[in-house]
Amino acid sequence: MLGYTPHMALTIVIRSGDDESLPRLTFDSPRVVIGRGDGCDVRLPDPSVSHRHASIRQRGTDYIVLDEGSTNGTFVGPVRLSPHAPRLVRSGDLVRIGRIWLEILIEQALPTTNPAAKTSEIALGLVAEALAAQGERNGARVLVTEGPDAGRELALAAVGRVYTLGRGQEADLVLTDPDASRRHVEVFRRGVTIFVRELGSKNGTLLDGEKLVTERETRWPAGATLSIGADRMSFEDPVAEALLELERVADERMAEDDSVDPPNTEDESEPPPPASVSSEARGAAPIAEVPRRTPERRVKRAGWTVTDVVVALIALGVLGMSIVGLLWLFGSQ
């Protein structure tokens, strides 16, 4: 904005995951909520972080941090805060949320544009790092499941980038179906959601049987089928699925002696340590392993249990008494 002068604002630097990226968010609001839940201003996808873990609030020209009754507590340096007891924070302080370290900066800076989208993007990035460390696929992709282009796929590598599907050679996913236009549709990811935009193609596009409106952004729900001519497409986004799974799981309770060393913030200009030095030794707090859902199985037990035997004996007893009663009844007539 022309003529705008930056003033003192609150910047939160996430000191976890990849040491080189150091994602940050700058806020110009009286309260910033930190937690694992989708509605938090700073979203930390780790089970040690409660859904609404802590908040930082402005009090005059100062900022205070409060623990919101979290499972694993909020720390300023080595000091654990009592729930709902305010603690003054100064620029440069390190705050630990569960096992995640944050650096607090109070500085002249412009607020982050669209912080809700930015914190979602950061959370996706942290989960992508965790999946990569586990050796799992960590990229969203569009898959052609049926039709003349079956087997082709398009990786949606960048959040916010727009990808084109069509018959033109300049398209990101080139289709051979004769009913596809040169620039048929656009697909892009915004946060955890995939969108599709119809570009005014000759034969139109269907999403689960419904014709898309030209030039309108339409949400592509998980499991829905996109149809271009005879081609049928679906998408998979393991990072978004893992992020939602992390939000659903219960808080992971850390052991009393489960400490996480603070990151080194003394000299950011020094070269990074060699790759042989672990992230724990460098002071980075790694995002925890992403939990994977496993389908529940009913195990059929072999043989008879004690309960089965007791129930069978009771049933036989009742049956025997019934027979005796019937014999007595007919014998007395």
Tab-separated table of C-alpha atoms in Angstrom:
chain	number	residue	atom	x	y	z
A	1	MET	CA	0.000	0.000	0.000
A	2	LEU	CA	1.459	3.403	-1.038
A	3	GLY	CA	2.603	5.499	1.916
A	4	TYR	CA	2.163	2.650	4.453
A	5	THR	CA	4.802	2.629	7.181
A	6	PRO	CA	5.430	-0.727	8.907
A	7	HIS	CA	4.944	-0.627	12.670
A	8	MET	CA	5.760	-3.001	15.492
A	9	ALA	CA	4.097	-6.314	14.788
A	10	LEU	CA	4.287	-9.878	16.121
A	11	THR	CA	6.250	-12.368	14.023
A	12	ILE	CA	6.233	-16.076	14.883
A	13	VAL	CA	9.024	-18.183	13.371
A	14	ILE	CA	8.490	-21.960	13.320
A	15	ARG	CA	11.763	-23.603	14.342
A	16	SER	CA	10.805	-27.160	13.402
A	17	GLY	CA	11.065	-29.373	10.371
A	18	ASP	CA	13.495	-28.161	7.717
A	19	ASP	CA	16.050	-25.878	9.370
A	20	GLU	CA	16.656	-23.964	6.138
A	21	SER	CA	13.082	-22.839	5.461
A	22	LEU	CA	12.177	-21.288	8.854
A	23	PRO	CA	8.552	-20.435	7.933
A	24	ARG	CA	7.188	-17.326	9.612
A	25	LEU	CA	3.921	-15.478	10.053
A	26	THR	CA	3.515	-11.813	10.963
A	27	PHE	CA	0.340	-10.631	12.685
A	28	ASP	CA	-1.231	-7.249	13.313
A	29	SER	CA	-3.998	-8.464	15.622
A	30	PRO	CA	-4.549	-8.361	19.401
A	31	ARG	CA	-4.669	-12.184	19.749
A	32	VAL	CA	-3.001	-15.057	17.941
A	33	VAL	CA	-4.169	-18.622	18.671
A	34	ILE	CA	-1.629	-21.447	18.319
A	35	GLY	CA	-2.603	-25.111	18.055
A	36	ARG	CA	-3.224	-28.178	15.906
A	37	GLY	CA	-6.812	-27.317	14.946
A	38	ASP	CA	-7.848	-26.025	11.544
A	39	GLY	CA	-9.122	-22.720	12.954
A	40	CYS	CA	-5.854	-21.724	14.656
A	41	ASP	CA	-3.864	-18.709	13.457
A	42	VAL	CA	-0.644	-20.753	13.709
A	43	ARG	CA	-1.332	-24.399	12.853
A	44	LEU	CA	1.255	-26.909	14.084
A	45	PRO	CA	0.602	-30.434	12.746
A	46	ASP	CA	2.089	-32.491	15.565
A	47	PRO	CA	0.171	-34.782	17.980
A	48	SER	CA	2.020	-33.281	20.959
A	49	VAL	CA	0.250	-29.974	20.211
A	50	SER	CA	-3.314	-29.605	21.506
A	51	HIS	CA	-6.080	-28.429	19.186
A	52	ARG	CA	-6.133	-25.040	20.955
A	53	HIS	CA	-2.808	-25.051	22.750
A	54	ALA	CA	-1.772	-21.469	23.561
A	55	SER	CA	-2.362	-17.859	22.600
A	56	ILE	CA	-0.274	-14.713	22.383
A	57	ARG	CA	-2.086	-11.509	23.223
A	58	GLN	CA	-1.244	-7.856	22.967
A	59	ARG	CA	-1.324	-5.865	26.198
A	60	GLY	CA	-0.536	-2.243	25.458
A	61	THR	CA	2.844	-2.237	23.725
A	62	ASP	CA	3.739	-5.657	25.182
A	63	TYR	CA	2.813	-9.220	24.305
A	64	ILE	CA	1.910	-12.013	26.710
A	65	VAL	CA	1.630	-15.763	26.153
A	66	LEU	CA	-0.971	-17.994	27.832
A	67	ASP	CA	-1.294	-21.742	27.921
A	68	GLU	CA	-4.913	-22.605	27.063
A	69	GLY	CA	-5.019	-25.765	29.194
A	70	SER	CA	-2.953	-27.888	26.798
A	71	THR	CA	-1.989	-31.516	27.389
A	72	ASN	CA	1.782	-31.052	27.199
A	73	GLY	CA	2.162	-27.481	28.354
A	74	THR	CA	3.641	-24.253	27.037
A	75	PHE	CA	7.237	-23.274	27.819
A	76	VAL	CA	9.074	-19.950	27.613
A	77	GLY	CA	12.645	-21.158	27.446
A	78	PRO	CA	12.911	-23.880	30.117
A	79	VAL	CA	10.013	-22.538	32.218
A	80	ARG	CA	6.658	-24.304	31.956
A	81	LEU	CA	3.694	-21.952	32.289
A	82	SER	CA	0.745	-22.623	34.544
A	83	PRO	CA	-2.500	-22.939	32.557
A	84	HIS	CA	-4.104	-19.552	31.804
A	85	ALA	CA	-1.351	-17.679	33.699
A	86	PRO	CA	-0.011	-14.849	31.474
A	87	ARG	CA	3.721	-14.547	30.898
A	88	LEU	CA	5.419	-11.555	29.248
A	89	VAL	CA	7.388	-12.408	26.109
A	90	ARG	CA	10.102	-10.288	24.538
A	91	SER	CA	11.552	-10.202	21.063
A	92	GLY	CA	13.873	-13.159	20.585
A	93	ASP	CA	12.211	-15.396	23.196
A	94	LEU	CA	11.833	-19.086	22.388
A	95	VAL	CA	8.451	-20.657	23.177
A	96	ARG	CA	7.867	-24.409	23.102
A	97	ILE	CA	4.412	-25.719	22.155
A	98	GLY	CA	4.395	-29.459	22.848
A	99	ARG	CA	7.605	-30.506	21.102
A	100	ILE	CA	7.599	-27.592	18.630
A	101	TRP	CA	9.827	-24.559	19.195
A	102	LEU	CA	8.724	-21.105	18.080
A	103	GLU	CA	10.760	-17.909	18.042
A	104	ILE	CA	8.935	-14.696	18.949
A	105	LEU	CA	9.985	-11.483	17.200
A	106	ILE	CA	8.498	-8.061	17.873
A	107	GLU	CA	9.616	-6.016	14.914
A	108	GLN	CA	8.717	-3.469	12.291
A	109	ALA	CA	7.174	-5.591	9.588
A	110	LEU	CA	4.214	-5.800	7.247
A	111	PRO	CA	1.530	-8.313	8.326
A	112	THR	CA	1.332	-11.577	6.388
A	113	THR	CA	-1.163	-11.343	3.546
A	114	ASN	CA	-3.999	-13.866	3.990
A	115	PRO	CA	-2.536	-15.492	7.131
A	116	ALA	CA	-5.173	-18.272	7.160
A	117	ALA	CA	-4.016	-19.529	3.757
A	118	LYS	CA	-0.362	-19.058	4.705
A	119	THR	CA	-0.586	-21.068	7.932
A	120	SER	CA	-2.368	-23.845	6.037
A	121	GLU	CA	0.403	-23.801	3.436
A	122	ILE	CA	3.069	-24.003	6.165
A	123	ALA	CA	1.266	-26.905	7.860
A	124	LEU	CA	1.088	-28.766	4.541
A	125	GLY	CA	4.796	-28.183	4.028
A	126	LEU	CA	5.687	-29.555	7.456
A	127	VAL	CA	3.558	-32.661	6.888
A	128	ALA	CA	5.110	-33.131	3.430
A	129	GLU	CA	8.557	-33.115	5.074
A	130	ALA	CA	7.410	-35.688	7.620
A	131	LEU	CA	5.975	-37.986	4.928
A	132	ALA	CA	9.162	-37.683	2.885
A	133	ALA	CA	11.220	-38.599	5.958
A	134	GLN	CA	9.016	-41.684	6.368
A	135	GLY	CA	9.629	-42.633	2.739
A	136	GLU	CA	6.005	-42.070	1.740
A	137	ARG	CA	4.529	-40.258	-1.255
A	138	ASN	CA	4.008	-36.620	-0.356
A	139	GLY	CA	2.681	-34.937	-3.483
A	140	ALA	CA	-0.839	-34.317	-4.762
A	141	ARG	CA	-1.520	-35.658	-8.252
A	142	VAL	CA	-4.298	-35.992	-10.809
A	143	LEU	CA	-4.700	-39.516	-12.210
A	144	VAL	CA	-6.445	-40.513	-15.457
A	145	THR	CA	-8.170	-43.743	-14.417
A	146	GLU	CA	-10.226	-44.516	-17.562
A	147	GLY	CA	-10.295	-43.553	-21.212
A	148	PRO	CA	-7.732	-43.141	-23.997
A	149	ASP	CA	-5.295	-41.403	-21.606
A	150	ALA	CA	-5.603	-43.910	-18.754
A	151	GLY	CA	-2.390	-44.171	-16.787
A	152	ARG	CA	-1.293	-40.573	-17.300
A	153	GLU	CA	-0.876	-38.378	-14.261
A	154	LEU	CA	-0.071	-34.799	-13.283
A	155	ALA	CA	1.802	-33.856	-10.104
A	156	LEU	CA	0.400	-30.752	-8.362
A	157	ALA	CA	3.767	-29.899	-6.885
A	158	ALA	CA	3.209	-26.242	-5.974
A	159	VAL	CA	0.424	-24.874	-3.774
A	160	GLY	CA	-1.391	-22.074	-5.597
A	161	ARG	CA	0.096	-22.813	-9.029
A	162	VAL	CA	-2.474	-23.250	-11.814
A	163	TYR	CA	-2.107	-26.353	-14.019
A	164	THR	CA	-3.759	-26.719	-17.440
A	165	LEU	CA	-5.294	-29.906	-18.857
A	166	GLY	CA	-6.074	-30.205	-22.575
A	167	ARG	CA	-5.011	-31.344	-26.060
A	168	GLY	CA	-2.549	-28.506	-26.588
A	169	GLN	CA	1.136	-29.401	-26.319
A	170	GLU	CA	1.628	-26.488	-23.922
A	171	ALA	CA	-0.771	-28.063	-21.376
A	172	ASP	CA	0.654	-29.433	-18.150
A	173	LEU	CA	-1.310	-32.660	-18.714
A	174	VAL	CA	-1.623	-33.338	-22.439
A	175	LEU	CA	-4.727	-35.346	-23.384
A	176	THR	CA	-5.253	-37.259	-26.623
A	177	ASP	CA	-9.034	-37.614	-26.323
A	178	PRO	CA	-10.514	-35.916	-29.445
A	179	ASP	CA	-13.326	-34.402	-27.352
A	180	ALA	CA	-10.831	-32.451	-25.237
A	181	SER	CA	-10.148	-28.823	-26.154
A	182	ARG	CA	-6.602	-27.419	-26.388
A	183	ARG	CA	-7.042	-25.660	-23.024
A	184	HIS	CA	-9.890	-27.548	-21.430
A	185	VAL	CA	-9.701	-27.029	-17.662
A	186	GLU	CA	-7.402	-25.610	-15.004
A	187	VAL	CA	-6.637	-27.394	-11.742
A	188	PHE	CA	-4.966	-25.888	-8.671
A	189	ARG	CA	-4.636	-26.444	-4.955
A	190	ARG	CA	-5.478	-23.800	-2.369
A	191	GLY	CA	-4.663	-24.937	1.153
A	192	VAL	CA	-6.009	-28.457	1.592
A	193	THR	CA	-8.593	-28.087	-1.201
A	194	ILE	CA	-8.309	-28.891	-4.922
A	195	PHE	CA	-10.198	-26.615	-7.336
A	196	VAL	CA	-11.044	-26.989	-11.023
A	197	ARG	CA	-11.991	-24.219	-13.477
A	198	GLU	CA	-13.713	-24.917	-16.836
A	199	LEU	CA	-12.147	-22.773	-19.581
A	200	GLY	CA	-15.065	-22.689	-22.017
A	201	SER	CA	-14.277	-25.955	-23.745
A	202	LYS	CA	-16.311	-27.089	-26.762
A	203	ASN	CA	-17.710	-30.253	-25.144
A	204	GLY	CA	-17.778	-29.213	-21.491
A	205	THR	CA	-16.562	-30.930	-18.323
A	206	LEU	CA	-18.434	-33.067	-15.799
A	207	LEU	CA	-17.675	-33.396	-12.099
A	208	ASP	CA	-19.500	-36.430	-10.721
A	209	GLY	CA	-22.015	-36.056	-13.549
A	210	GLU	CA	-22.663	-32.326	-13.033
A	211	LYS	CA	-21.611	-29.958	-15.806
A	212	LEU	CA	-19.159	-27.302	-14.664
A	213	VAL	CA	-19.951	-23.638	-15.183
A	214	THR	CA	-17.440	-21.878	-17.421
A	215	GLU	CA	-14.797	-19.742	-15.650
A	216	ARG	CA	-16.113	-20.599	-12.191
A	217	GLU	CA	-13.820	-22.083	-9.539
A	218	THR	CA	-15.379	-25.349	-8.382
A	219	ARG	CA	-14.181	-27.394	-5.435
A	220	TRP	CA	-13.106	-30.897	-6.431
A	221	PRO	CA	-14.141	-33.132	-3.503
A	222	ALA	CA	-12.067	-36.167	-2.608
A	223	GLY	CA	-13.416	-39.226	-4.410
A	224	ALA	CA	-15.253	-37.236	-7.110
A	225	THR	CA	-14.661	-38.075	-10.795
A	226	LEU	CA	-13.742	-35.414	-13.353
A	227	SER	CA	-14.821	-36.320	-16.898
A	228	ILE	CA	-13.316	-34.835	-20.071
A	229	GLY	CA	-14.660	-36.674	-23.088
A	230	ALA	CA	-14.050	-40.390	-22.439
A	231	ASP	CA	-11.282	-39.671	-19.909
A	232	ARG	CA	-12.154	-40.181	-16.242
A	233	MET	CA	-9.907	-38.587	-13.629
A	234	SER	CA	-9.486	-38.607	-9.876
A	235	PHE	CA	-6.933	-37.040	-7.569
A	236	GLU	CA	-5.022	-38.083	-4.508
A	237	ASP	CA	-3.451	-35.751	-1.975
A	238	PRO	CA	-1.618	-37.732	0.731
A	239	VAL	CA	-0.364	-34.569	2.433
A	240	ALA	CA	-3.855	-33.104	2.889
A	241	GLU	CA	-5.160	-36.499	4.058
A	242	ALA	CA	-2.317	-36.801	6.573
A	243	LEU	CA	-2.916	-33.248	7.823
A	244	LEU	CA	-6.593	-34.020	8.434
A	245	GLU	CA	-5.629	-37.289	10.150
A	246	LEU	CA	-3.219	-35.391	12.427
A	247	GLU	CA	-6.039	-33.035	13.352
A	248	ARG	CA	-8.353	-35.941	14.230
A	249	VAL	CA	-6.009	-37.927	16.476
A	250	ALA	CA	-6.011	-37.492	20.243
A	251	ASP	CA	-3.230	-35.518	21.907
A	252	GLU	CA	-0.037	-37.495	22.331
A	253	ARG	CA	0.996	-37.183	25.977
A	254	MET	CA	4.726	-36.575	26.254
A	255	ALA	CA	6.725	-38.229	29.019
A	256	GLU	CA	7.913	-36.008	31.855
A	257	ASP	CA	11.536	-36.488	30.783
A	258	ASP	CA	10.763	-36.057	27.065
A	259	SER	CA	12.615	-32.792	26.561
A	260	VAL	CA	13.386	-31.108	23.245
A	261	ASP	CA	16.528	-29.005	23.051
A	262	PRO	CA	15.953	-25.416	21.884
A	263	PRO	CA	17.245	-24.385	18.450
A	264	ASN	CA	20.378	-22.286	18.112
A	265	THR	CA	19.427	-18.725	17.149
A	266	GLU	CA	22.699	-16.967	17.926
A	267	ASP	CA	24.125	-16.536	14.437
A	268	GLU	CA	21.938	-17.257	11.423
A	269	SER	CA	24.776	-16.192	9.071
A	270	GLU	CA	27.016	-19.119	10.010
A	271	PRO	CA	27.052	-22.063	7.579
A	272	PRO	CA	24.775	-24.971	8.533
A	273	PRO	CA	26.289	-27.978	10.309
A	274	PRO	CA	27.279	-30.983	8.194
A	275	ALA	CA	24.556	-33.356	7.062
A	276	SER	CA	25.925	-36.045	9.360
A	277	VAL	CA	24.747	-34.025	12.360
A	278	SER	CA	21.188	-35.021	13.268
A	279	SER	CA	18.329	-32.543	13.499
A	280	GLU	CA	18.077	-33.266	17.234
A	281	ALA	CA	21.749	-32.331	17.694
A	282	ARG	CA	21.179	-29.098	15.764
A	283	GLY	CA	18.333	-28.235	18.095
A	284	ALA	CA	15.544	-28.717	15.574
A	285	ALA	CA	12.307	-30.180	16.840
A	286	PRO	CA	11.144	-32.632	14.171
A	287	ILE	CA	7.489	-32.982	13.344
A	288	ALA	CA	6.360	-36.328	14.740
A	289	GLU	CA	5.677	-39.354	12.585
A	290	VAL	CA	2.390	-38.995	10.746
A	291	PRO	CA	-0.107	-41.515	12.140
A	292	ARG	CA	-1.653	-43.830	9.591
A	293	ARG	CA	-5.131	-45.257	9.978
A	294	THR	CA	-5.404	-49.020	9.911
A	295	PRO	CA	-8.741	-50.711	9.188
A	296	GLU	CA	-10.278	-52.477	12.120
A	297	ARG	CA	-10.446	-56.243	11.819
A	298	ARG	CA	-12.658	-58.619	13.668
A	299	VAL	CA	-10.635	-61.610	14.785
A	300	LYS	CA	-12.579	-64.853	14.773
A	301	ARG	CA	-11.567	-66.888	17.780
A	302	ALA	CA	-10.965	-70.592	17.394
A	303	GLY	CA	-12.412	-73.067	19.884
A	304	TRP	CA	-14.703	-72.608	22.872
A	305	THR	CA	-14.120	-70.108	25.646
A	306	VAL	CA	-15.147	-70.542	29.290
A	307	THR	CA	-18.056	-68.165	28.689
A	308	ASP	CA	-19.229	-70.266	25.733
A	309	VAL	CA	-19.218	-73.438	27.895
A	310	VAL	CA	-21.145	-71.772	30.747
A	311	VAL	CA	-23.786	-70.388	28.362
A	312	ALA	CA	-24.156	-73.812	26.706
A	313	LEU	CA	-24.598	-75.573	30.085
A	314	ILE	CA	-27.233	-73.061	31.175
A	315	ALA	CA	-29.083	-73.530	27.892
A	316	LEU	CA	-28.996	-77.331	28.277
A	317	GLY	CA	-30.238	-77.035	31.861
A	318	VAL	CA	-33.184	-74.878	30.828
A	319	LEU	CA	-33.979	-77.267	27.989
A	320	GLY	CA	-33.843	-80.278	30.361
A	321	MET	CA	-36.155	-78.593	32.884
A	322	SER	CA	-38.589	-77.783	30.085
A	323	ILE	CA	-38.683	-81.437	28.972
A	324	VAL	CA	-39.221	-82.643	32.571
A	325	GLY	CA	-42.041	-80.151	32.981
A	326	LEU	CA	-43.725	-81.298	29.786
A	327	LEU	CA	-43.480	-84.983	30.818
A	328	TRP	CA	-44.988	-84.215	34.237
A	329	LEU	CA	-47.779	-82.190	32.608
A	330	PHE	CA	-48.773	-84.970	30.191
A	331	GLY	CA	-48.347	-87.689	32.831
A	332	SER	CA	-50.740	-86.043	35.254
A	333	GLN	CA	-53.582	-85.922	32.718
